[in-house]
Amino acid sequence: MQFMLLFSRQGKLRLQKWYVPLSDKEKKKITRELVQTVLARKPKMCSFLEWRDLKIVYKRYASLYFCCAIEDQDNELITLEIIHRYVELLDKYFGSVCELDIIFNFEKAYFILDEFLLGGEAQETSKKNVLKAIEQADLLHKYGNVHHPNKNSKCWTLTFFQNLTIFVHGQT
Amino acid sequence: MSDVVEKTLTALPSLLSLDSQPGSAKLSSNSKLGNLIRGITELTSKHEEEKLIQRELLLIKEQVSSPNTTMRQMKELMVRAIYCEMLGYGVSFSYIHAIKLAQQGNVLEKRVYLAVSLFLNEGHELLLLLVNTVLKDLQSTNLIEVCMALTVVSQMFPKDMIPAILPLVEEKLNHPREIIRRKAVLALYKFYLIAPNQVQHIHNKFRKALCDKDPGVMSASLHIYLQLIQENPEGYKDLAPSFVTILKQVVGGKLPMDFNYHSVPAPWLQIHLLRILSLLGKNDQTSEIMYEILDESLRRAEMNHNITYILYECVKCIYTIHPKSGLLEKAAKCIGNFVLSPKINLKYLLKALTYVVQQDPKLALQHQMTIIECLDHSDLIIKRETLELLFRITNDQNVTVIVEKMLDFLRISEDDHTTIDLVGKVAELAEYAPDNEWFIDTMNTVFSLGGDLLQPDIPNSFLKLLSEFDSVEEDKKLRLFAVNSYISLLQGDSSKLPQRFLQVICWVLGEYSHLREDLEPGVVVRLLAKLLDMKSSSSETKCWVLMAMTKLCPGGAALALVHDVSETYSSSLDTMLRQRAQELQILSQDSELQAKVLPRSASMEPVEVDSSLSFLDGFVSEALAAGAAPYKPPHQRQEELSRSKLNLEPYGLSLPISISSCSITDRQSPTLLSISSGLSGDSTDFSHKGSTALKLDGVKRLWGRDGYLAQKEQTEEAPRIEAASAVRSADQLGDNNALNSQTPNPTPSPECDQEKQQLASSLFVGLASQSTPAELSALSHSKVTLLFSKQNLDVSACHVQKEDSVVLVVFISNCSDSFLHQIRLQVDSEELETEEYGAMWLAFSHDTKQNLTLIHDGRDPLAATLDVLKRKLQLHVVEIIVEAIVACCLQQDQPCLMHCRMHAGMLAVWLRSPVPDLPDCLLYCCQ
């Protein structure tokens, strides 16, 4: 994997992780172009894009887009599962994760990502092991309890829409 | 739904007030980030945001440099800095602080490594400062510290510093905790990627990691193996059974439940293994042990509809490895299901059909309706993939339809990358053209749609095609059609046409507008002159216009126009344009000279270029006789110049001499001569240049390092050249070929011959790969490689799979229409000296080694075996010194060298040649 971007439906970058060395200028250019292209796509379109010489795999969870760039020989479908597993990990860690969790605790989201993907490759795919590693590190931070924004009815969870889409598909 | 974020943000104040409950500094620090984020969302314009962030950054800058800031505060500041950077603001001032923090902090602050890894990338110089911290942390007894250090190491580490920490990372491979072992393996993988030679010595440790009892460590080691096998599949064939066994266990559900992902056992691991297997089994018998597990994988994946990713990878693997009919059928069915699936993401996998199509194009017929549907899909990506598939199944019957579809797509596509790619493909397909009109029309669309983005070789090859058509009648029609179509284009609005297209139009009109008899050259010139006046025309295009005008040479009223034009541009600032204008001016006034310079009928014949610049010889020897210094190539001049500069000796007699000699050569070497320096090259480099050495064959070597080679030197040079080129003229292969007498002169000049050869190889490569003999077409075979071609004969080779064996087939094909009566294949030995042999040996890059059994018939076994080889391969023994070196030459410029050595009762044969497949073919004959 070359890089991973998380951005909101408004086009605001929420997380960026680059596994290839690029200059800041290039990073900005790529981000701008990709956010634009992905946001312009309609919901019924497929999750893959060919962009320059890379393949882009993206998926929308509620108001957040997860977007990965992979090389030509990589498997697009399994990359979708990587995204999904990452969302599951976030979900489990934050407890029904929503965009706000990621905004306010983005460093935690990075830690989880680092534990899951290392240098662009899936490192640990067992959910239990990833979370164990994170929790162990968390324990060290005595005061470092995860800061949860209050989850009242006004906060939509990422997986909520995921479930909703599955439901809608089931209907049709 | 659009206001989800806004809604939640309104709830923020209450959340933040919760934070400010008494207790911890951590919470209040968190609210600082919270404040920042909230502040940003409340703003309405980009400008305000910028102001806010700049203020924030100033604040951060102040605090990080203050000595009173505590570690914890620092950490919080870093988090805010990361946030600002994510928004696109420069925070480079904080990089050094992040590194400092990582150095000083105790285990609580180690997570600041994160900031470092986000701020810096591999090449950043500040990373050097991190090396010590990493070293310290790797030695720590604290598990978390070691983990963090390994994480940061595998994300980015300065290449030159790897040796410093390598032993520590290696040590971690034996760590009792699997998480450490896993991270160490991944760190080594990263090292391998950036500096492969530094981890050479630990390959056996990778094997240990592959056998690790923890599946996580084992799967981490697969990253390394995938990379290694990609680079050298041959070296890891012995591991194939192990990978198969691992995959069997994974598929059989032998891993702990933790590794399941939605009840699929370790999918990432499975995909990795499948990719490795496909690399190992590519065109190889190793594939046989894989069939069973692939079948099983496919079966299990099919049972559960969700795991299409495994199915897809299996299918890819099945089509890559040595084919097995039963599996291929299943895989084809599988892809059929993808294509028929209503799920859009599976529709995208339509491109997997290209695998099927390559095996058997008829299978695409089953899915034709789906393919047609996908062609009109609203998602451009799906459409694009479908076109990709169609591109593979194009033949001369369906080409018009497919090209039309592609052009339709091009008209709506906005992405430059796609446009360039597709335009190239259309241009490629256009050569299957059913008729002239279609071809020209299609190319017109290609040029106007591709605009100035298209690859420069497209217009070039189009013009080449136009000028080299083989039948006269057809040829004329094609050109005439092109002229007509361009005239009407220019009569319309030509300001929208791309520059490249205009250049093509200019050339065609210049060359061929005389074919249309009712057309006055004056009319064409007027049309062309219009292009000159257009603002959008580039000066390159203007050059083309002027050249076309020069060729047209009108009389009458248009002459005045031409005169005006050349007048205007002969004072242009652009030198090229000026030159063309001058040419036009002179040639338009002198029609005799014009006819001589640009003969109309001869435009098809290749121009002979005297690349040795022999016409200058007289001038040069005159100059030399008059006392001019011999020519020196620029690099030598540079060298001497710097040498004279570095002369630190006190003023002495030597100084004036050295100055005079080099300053004279510098000023006096005529600029014209320097042109030849590239061609003549360095005589010392000659033997090491490999394939380029062959290209120099035809060129007479008149220019050496010291400029024009005087007579004395030339005689020294001559035998070497002859040995290397070993000119074997056409009659050797074709002396019985009655129809071959078309060749204009029996001993074509070397330059011309070589040009033809290049042309032939570029033209017939495509043909050869299609013209497999009928006997072969029934069997599956590898790609046909053209070994070499000469006149109308091609010699090609390919691997053919028979029921029980793989055979190397070398065949000769006639690529012209002429009928050959008889072909005599002759393999010639080449007379070589040992020294030359040595030089050539170093220059040739393709080699093959093998052991052969010796023949014992009473005599010296080496001599006996060599005799047999000599007879069979027409070898020429160069010398026998304990070992034997022999050489043979299959054809002109295609030598093959052989080196034999007695070793443990076997004859070790080593073949080298500049032609890739020649050694293999010869070795096959040896057996």
PDB file of C-alpha atoms in Angstrom, chain A residues 9-10 12-17 21-22 24 28 41 44-50 52-53 55 60 73-78 80-82 84-85 88 99-100 103-104 106-108 110-111 114-115 118-119 121-126 128 133-134 136-138 140-141 143 147 149-150 154-156 161, chain B residues 1-2 4-5 8 12 15 19 24 26 30 33-34 37 49 72 75 79 82-83 85-86 88 95 107-108 111 114 117-118 121-122 144 151 154-155 177 179 182-183 186 189-190 223 230 258-262 267-268 271 275 308-309 312-313 316 344-346 348-349 351 378-379 381-382 385 417:
ATOM      1  CA  ARG A   9     -17.724  14.333   3.066  1.00  0.00           C
ATOM      2  CA  GLN A  10     -16.889  18.015   3.126  1.00  0.00           C
ATOM      3  CA  LYS A  12     -11.620  17.787   5.120  1.00  0.00           C
ATOM      4  CA  LEU A  13      -8.655  15.533   5.701  1.00  0.00           C
ATOM      5  CA  ARG A  14      -8.969  13.554   8.913  1.00  0.00           C
ATOM      6  CA  LEU A  15      -6.013  11.226   8.777  1.00  0.00           C
ATOM      7  CA  GLN A  16      -3.138  10.678   6.387  1.00  0.00           C
ATOM      8  CA  LYS A  17      -0.540   7.991   6.386  1.00  0.00           C
ATOM      9  CA  PRO A  21       8.520   9.025   0.740  1.00  0.00           C
ATOM     10  CA  LEU A  22       6.970  12.017  -1.022  1.00  0.00           C
ATOM     11  CA  ASP A  24       4.894  17.804   1.120  1.00  0.00           C
ATOM     12  CA  LYS A  28      -0.921  18.006  -0.942  1.00  0.00           C
ATOM     13  CA  ARG A  41     -18.397   9.699  -7.503  1.00  0.00           C
ATOM     14  CA  LYS A  44     -23.848   3.310  -6.901  1.00  0.00           C
ATOM     15  CA  MET A  45     -20.422   3.352  -8.515  1.00  0.00           C
ATOM     16  CA  CYS A  46     -17.724   0.833  -7.780  1.00  0.00           C
ATOM     17  CA  SER A  47     -15.150   1.341  -5.056  1.00  0.00           C
ATOM     18  CA  PHE A  48     -12.153   1.278  -7.335  1.00  0.00           C
ATOM     19  CA  LEU A  49     -10.428   3.894  -9.385  1.00  0.00           C
ATOM     20  CA  GLU A  50      -7.517   3.932 -11.691  1.00  0.00           C
ATOM     21  CA  ARG A  52      -2.219   7.784 -12.528  1.00  0.00           C
ATOM     22  CA  ASP A  53      -0.437   4.443 -12.313  1.00  0.00           C
ATOM     23  CA  LYS A  55      -5.268   1.802  -8.098  1.00  0.00           C
ATOM     24  CA  ARG A  60     -17.495   5.404   2.643  1.00  0.00           C
ATOM     25  CA  GLN A  73      -0.611  -6.315  -8.806  1.00  0.00           C
ATOM     26  CA  ASP A  74      -2.381  -5.927  -5.475  1.00  0.00           C
ATOM     27  CA  ASN A  75      -5.798  -7.358  -4.829  1.00  0.00           C
ATOM     28  CA  GLU A  76      -8.464  -4.659  -4.755  1.00  0.00           C
ATOM     29  CA  LEU A  77     -11.020  -6.742  -2.919  1.00  0.00           C
ATOM     30  CA  ILE A  78      -8.762  -7.598  -0.014  1.00  0.00           C
ATOM     31  CA  LEU A  80     -11.533  -3.208   0.896  1.00  0.00           C
ATOM     32  CA  GLU A  81     -11.380  -5.767   3.678  1.00  0.00           C
ATOM     33  CA  ILE A  82      -8.322  -4.026   5.120  1.00  0.00           C
ATOM     34  CA  HIS A  84     -13.184  -2.685   6.875  1.00  0.00           C
ATOM     35  CA  ARG A  85     -10.969  -4.356   9.439  1.00  0.00           C
ATOM     36  CA  GLU A  88     -13.838  -2.599  13.021  1.00  0.00           C
ATOM     37  CA  GLU A  99     -16.177  10.767  12.973  1.00  0.00           C
ATOM     38  CA  LEU A 100     -15.767  12.902  16.078  1.00  0.00           C
ATOM     39  CA  ILE A 103     -11.176  14.077  14.918  1.00  0.00           C
ATOM     40  CA  PHE A 104     -10.539  14.503  18.604  1.00  0.00           C
ATOM     41  CA  PHE A 106      -6.694  11.260  15.851  1.00  0.00           C
ATOM     42  CA  GLU A 107      -3.432  10.235  17.479  1.00  0.00           C
ATOM     43  CA  LYS A 108      -5.161   7.138  18.820  1.00  0.00           C
ATOM     44  CA  TYR A 110      -2.847   6.580  14.172  1.00  0.00           C
ATOM     45  CA  PHE A 111      -1.654   4.222  16.910  1.00  0.00           C
ATOM     46  CA  ASP A 114       0.388   1.567  13.093  1.00  0.00           C
ATOM     47  CA  GLU A 115      -0.405  -1.558  15.033  1.00  0.00           C
ATOM     48  CA  LEU A 118       3.267  -1.488   9.319  1.00  0.00           C
ATOM     49  CA  GLY A 119       5.149   0.058   6.438  1.00  0.00           C
ATOM     50  CA  GLU A 121       1.638  -4.099   4.863  1.00  0.00           C
ATOM     51  CA  ALA A 122      -0.941  -5.797   7.034  1.00  0.00           C
ATOM     52  CA  GLN A 123       1.000  -6.557  10.166  1.00  0.00           C
ATOM     53  CA  GLU A 124      -1.431  -8.080  12.565  1.00  0.00           C
ATOM     54  CA  THR A 125      -4.783  -9.160  11.350  1.00  0.00           C
ATOM     55  CA  SER A 126      -6.063 -10.609  14.558  1.00  0.00           C
ATOM     56  CA  LYS A 128      -7.671  -9.262  19.591  1.00  0.00           C
ATOM     57  CA  ALA A 133      -1.075  -4.142  22.024  1.00  0.00           C
ATOM     58  CA  ILE A 134      -2.831  -0.790  22.072  1.00  0.00           C
ATOM     59  CA  GLN A 136      -0.941  -2.339  26.915  1.00  0.00           C
ATOM     60  CA  ALA A 137       0.559   0.864  25.658  1.00  0.00           C
ATOM     61  CA  ASP A 138      -2.442   2.795  26.947  1.00  0.00           C
ATOM     62  CA  LEU A 140       1.309   3.120  30.649  1.00  0.00           C
ATOM     63  CA  HIS A 141      -0.373   6.432  30.339  1.00  0.00           C
ATOM     64  CA  TYR A 143      -4.070   9.535  32.966  1.00  0.00           C
ATOM     65  CA  HIS A 147     -11.334  10.716  25.775  1.00  0.00           C
ATOM     66  CA  PRO A 149     -17.043  12.521  23.341  1.00  0.00           C
ATOM     67  CA  ASN A 150     -20.398  11.891  24.850  1.00  0.00           C
ATOM     68  CA  LYS A 154     -26.810  13.099  17.910  1.00  0.00           C
ATOM     69  CA  CYS A 155     -23.631  11.275  17.023  1.00  0.00           C
ATOM     70  CA  TRP A 156     -23.898   8.894  14.099  1.00  0.00           C
ATOM     71  CA  PHE A 161     -24.629   3.543   7.845  1.00  0.00           C
TER      72      PHE A 161
ATOM     73  CA  MET B   1     -27.495  13.701   6.766  1.00  0.00           C
ATOM     74  CA  SER B   2     -25.206  16.392   5.510  1.00  0.00           C
ATOM     75  CA  VAL B   4     -24.180  15.266  10.889  1.00  0.00           C
ATOM     76  CA  VAL B   5     -20.950  16.921  11.789  1.00  0.00           C
ATOM     77  CA  THR B   8     -22.472  17.027  16.736  1.00  0.00           C
ATOM     78  CA  LEU B  12     -19.371  20.091  21.680  1.00  0.00           C
ATOM     79  CA  LEU B  15     -18.595  17.818  25.965  1.00  0.00           C
ATOM     80  CA  ASP B  19     -13.441  17.729  30.306  1.00  0.00           C
ATOM     81  CA  SER B  24      -5.753  16.063  35.119  1.00  0.00           C
ATOM     82  CA  LYS B  26      -4.259  15.660  30.253  1.00  0.00           C
ATOM     83  CA  ASN B  30      -7.106  17.755  25.235  1.00  0.00           C
ATOM     84  CA  LEU B  33      -6.889  20.677  20.761  1.00  0.00           C
ATOM     85  CA  GLY B  34     -10.655  20.681  21.153  1.00  0.00           C
ATOM     86  CA  ILE B  37     -10.807  22.176  16.249  1.00  0.00           C
ATOM     87  CA  GLU B  49      -8.815  29.700   9.044  1.00  0.00           C
ATOM     88  CA  ARG B  72       3.484  16.408  28.982  1.00  0.00           C
ATOM     89  CA  LYS B  75       3.480  16.079  23.881  1.00  0.00           C
ATOM     90  CA  VAL B  79      -0.421  16.636  18.761  1.00  0.00           C
ATOM     91  CA  ILE B  82       0.329  17.270  13.741  1.00  0.00           C
ATOM     92  CA  TYR B  83      -3.205  18.531  13.427  1.00  0.00           C
ATOM     93  CA  GLU B  85       0.121  19.906   9.422  1.00  0.00           C
ATOM     94  CA  MET B  86      -2.800  17.731   8.423  1.00  0.00           C
ATOM     95  CA  GLY B  88      -1.850  21.723   5.199  1.00  0.00           C
ATOM     96  CA  TYR B  95      10.337  18.524  13.692  1.00  0.00           C
ATOM     97  CA  VAL B 107       8.469   5.597  28.493  1.00  0.00           C
ATOM     98  CA  LEU B 108       5.380   7.722  29.045  1.00  0.00           C
ATOM     99  CA  ARG B 111       4.441   7.713  21.792  1.00  0.00           C
ATOM    100  CA  LEU B 114       4.326   8.909  16.203  1.00  0.00           C
ATOM    101  CA  SER B 117       6.969   9.238  11.854  1.00  0.00           C
ATOM    102  CA  LEU B 118       4.257  11.554  10.610  1.00  0.00           C
ATOM    103  CA  ASN B 121      10.086  10.691   5.688  1.00  0.00           C
ATOM    104  CA  GLU B 122      12.920   8.335   4.861  1.00  0.00           C
ATOM    105  CA  ILE B 144       6.522  -1.186  24.929  1.00  0.00           C
ATOM    106  CA  THR B 151       7.546   0.460  14.706  1.00  0.00           C
ATOM    107  CA  SER B 154      10.011  -0.117   9.999  1.00  0.00           C
ATOM    108  CA  GLN B 155       8.348   3.100   8.906  1.00  0.00           C
ATOM    109  CA  ARG B 177       7.364 -12.411  22.718  1.00  0.00           C
ATOM    110  CA  ILE B 179       4.827  -9.254  18.926  1.00  0.00           C
ATOM    111  CA  ARG B 182       6.829  -9.993  14.266  1.00  0.00           C
ATOM    112  CA  LYS B 183       7.857  -6.380  14.306  1.00  0.00           C
ATOM    113  CA  LEU B 186       8.780  -6.447   9.339  1.00  0.00           C
ATOM    114  CA  TYR B 189      11.535  -6.487   5.397  1.00  0.00           C
ATOM    115  CA  LYS B 190      11.700  -2.716   5.292  1.00  0.00           C
ATOM    116  CA  HIS B 223       6.211 -10.208   2.992  1.00  0.00           C
ATOM    117  CA  GLN B 230       9.374 -11.643  -7.181  1.00  0.00           C
ATOM    118  CA  ASP B 258      -8.218 -15.119  16.424  1.00  0.00           C
ATOM    119  CA  PHE B 259      -6.966 -15.097  12.897  1.00  0.00           C
ATOM    120  CA  ASN B 260     -10.384 -15.582  11.398  1.00  0.00           C
ATOM    121  CA  TYR B 261     -11.903 -12.647   9.661  1.00  0.00           C
ATOM    122  CA  HIS B 262     -15.652 -12.989   9.376  1.00  0.00           C
ATOM    123  CA  PRO B 267      -7.528 -14.167   4.436  1.00  0.00           C
ATOM    124  CA  TRP B 268      -4.490 -11.896   4.219  1.00  0.00           C
ATOM    125  CA  ILE B 271      -3.712 -14.125  -0.388  1.00  0.00           C
ATOM    126  CA  ARG B 275       0.590 -14.712  -4.766  1.00  0.00           C
ATOM    127  CA  THR B 308     -14.625 -13.163  -3.489  1.00  0.00           C
ATOM    128  CA  TYR B 309     -11.198 -11.759  -2.700  1.00  0.00           C
ATOM    129  CA  TYR B 312     -10.158 -13.649  -7.368  1.00  0.00           C
ATOM    130  CA  GLU B 313      -6.651 -14.347  -6.148  1.00  0.00           C
ATOM    131  CA  LYS B 316      -5.250 -15.112 -10.940  1.00  0.00           C
ATOM    132  CA  ILE B 344     -20.757  -3.309  -8.812  1.00  0.00           C
ATOM    133  CA  ASN B 345     -17.400  -4.110  -7.244  1.00  0.00           C
ATOM    134  CA  LEU B 346     -17.458  -7.542  -8.803  1.00  0.00           C
ATOM    135  CA  TYR B 348     -15.184  -4.249 -12.021  1.00  0.00           C
ATOM    136  CA  LEU B 349     -13.413  -7.604 -12.004  1.00  0.00           C
ATOM    137  CA  LYS B 351     -11.037  -7.394 -16.436  1.00  0.00           C
ATOM    138  CA  SER B 378     -22.844   4.806 -16.066  1.00  0.00           C
ATOM    139  CA  ASP B 379     -19.645   4.293 -14.101  1.00  0.00           C
ATOM    140  CA  ILE B 381     -14.347   3.013 -14.473  1.00  0.00           C
ATOM    141  CA  ILE B 382     -16.385  -0.032 -15.441  1.00  0.00           C
ATOM    142  CA  GLU B 385     -12.207  -1.833 -17.826  1.00  0.00           C
ATOM    143  CA  HIS B 417      -3.653   9.661 -17.878  1.00  0.00           C
TER     144      HIS B 417
END
